[in-house]
Amino acid sequence: MTYDSTANAAMIYLADRIGPGQAVRQQAVPLDGAEMVLDFDAHGVLLGIEVIGARETISAEVLDAAEQIG
C-alpha cells in the first residue's frame, strides 16, 4: 500500500505495481466521506484499490505503515 498525504489518497495493490496502461477499466465506488476507485486489467482482474479521502476511511496506524509517496 502507498499513501500520498498531499492528495489524501491511498493505493492498495492486489497485484504487483500497476504499470502504465495496465489498468484499462476503473469503477468508482462512493463511500461516506471518501471514494474508492477499483482498477481492473483487460481480463477483468482487480489490480488495485485507490482510496480517495483515505484519512476518513483508513486508520492513521495503517496509513503510517504505508509507503509514503507525497
Tab-separated table of C-alpha atoms in Angstrom:
chain	number	residue	atom	x	y	z
A	1	MET	CA	0.000	0.000	0.000
A	2	THR	CA	1.158	3.524	-0.739
A	3	TYR	CA	-0.157	6.754	0.748
A	4	ASP	CA	0.073	10.288	-0.622
A	5	SER	CA	-0.669	12.663	2.260
A	6	THR	CA	-0.796	15.693	-0.058
A	7	ALA	CA	-3.604	14.130	-2.105
A	8	ASN	CA	-5.001	12.189	0.895
A	9	ALA	CA	-5.097	9.113	-1.325
A	10	ALA	CA	-4.024	5.539	-0.656
A	11	MET	CA	-3.374	2.822	-3.216
A	12	ILE	CA	-3.838	-0.786	-2.160
A	13	TYR	CA	-2.107	-3.110	-4.626
A	14	LEU	CA	-3.626	-6.548	-5.115
A	15	ALA	CA	-1.017	-7.394	-7.754
A	16	ASP	CA	2.471	-6.098	-8.400
A	17	ARG	CA	2.707	-2.379	-9.032
A	18	ILE	CA	0.320	-1.361	-11.764
A	19	GLY	CA	2.250	-0.320	-14.864
A	20	PRO	CA	1.229	2.378	-17.339
A	21	GLY	CA	-1.715	1.192	-19.422
A	22	GLN	CA	-2.212	-1.974	-17.388
A	23	ALA	CA	-5.384	-0.734	-15.658
A	24	VAL	CA	-7.831	-0.361	-18.516
A	25	ARG	CA	-11.081	-0.002	-16.584
A	26	GLN	CA	-11.897	1.868	-13.395
A	27	GLN	CA	-15.039	1.588	-11.310
A	28	ALA	CA	-15.801	4.345	-8.799
A	29	VAL	CA	-17.465	3.330	-5.534
A	30	PRO	CA	-18.703	6.150	-3.282
A	31	LEU	CA	-18.055	5.838	0.446
A	32	ASP	CA	-19.165	8.002	3.341
A	33	GLY	CA	-16.671	10.893	3.149
A	34	ALA	CA	-14.439	9.217	0.569
A	35	GLU	CA	-14.398	7.331	-2.712
A	36	MET	CA	-12.821	4.081	-3.875
A	37	VAL	CA	-11.674	3.517	-7.425
A	38	LEU	CA	-11.256	-0.119	-8.441
A	39	ASP	CA	-8.629	-0.689	-11.156
A	40	PHE	CA	-9.134	-3.669	-13.496
A	41	ASP	CA	-6.925	-5.101	-16.249
A	42	ALA	CA	-8.101	-6.095	-19.735
A	43	HIS	CA	-9.194	-9.522	-18.440
A	44	GLY	CA	-11.323	-8.089	-15.619
A	45	VAL	CA	-8.798	-8.904	-12.894
A	46	LEU	CA	-8.853	-6.445	-9.991
A	47	LEU	CA	-5.346	-4.977	-9.738
A	48	GLY	CA	-5.751	-2.396	-7.014
A	49	ILE	CA	-7.999	-0.141	-4.993
A	50	GLU	CA	-7.414	3.590	-4.739
A	51	VAL	CA	-8.993	5.271	-1.725
A	52	ILE	CA	-9.531	8.998	-2.196
A	53	GLY	CA	-10.174	10.595	1.164
A	54	ALA	CA	-8.057	7.933	2.841
A	55	ARG	CA	-7.788	9.687	6.229
A	56	GLU	CA	-11.565	9.466	6.568
A	57	THR	CA	-11.736	5.691	5.983
A	58	ILE	CA	-8.359	4.108	6.858
A	59	SER	CA	-6.885	4.221	10.352
A	60	ALA	CA	-3.903	6.510	10.957
A	61	GLU	CA	-1.901	3.484	12.118
A	62	VAL	CA	-2.370	1.741	8.765
A	63	LEU	CA	-1.620	4.912	6.782
A	64	ASP	CA	1.547	5.499	8.838
A	65	ALA	CA	2.725	1.975	7.970
A	66	ALA	CA	2.149	2.522	4.224
A	67	GLU	CA	4.914	3.577	1.847
A	68	GLN	CA	4.755	7.382	1.870
A	69	ILE	CA	4.833	8.922	-1.617
A	70	GLY	CA	3.733	12.502	-1.032
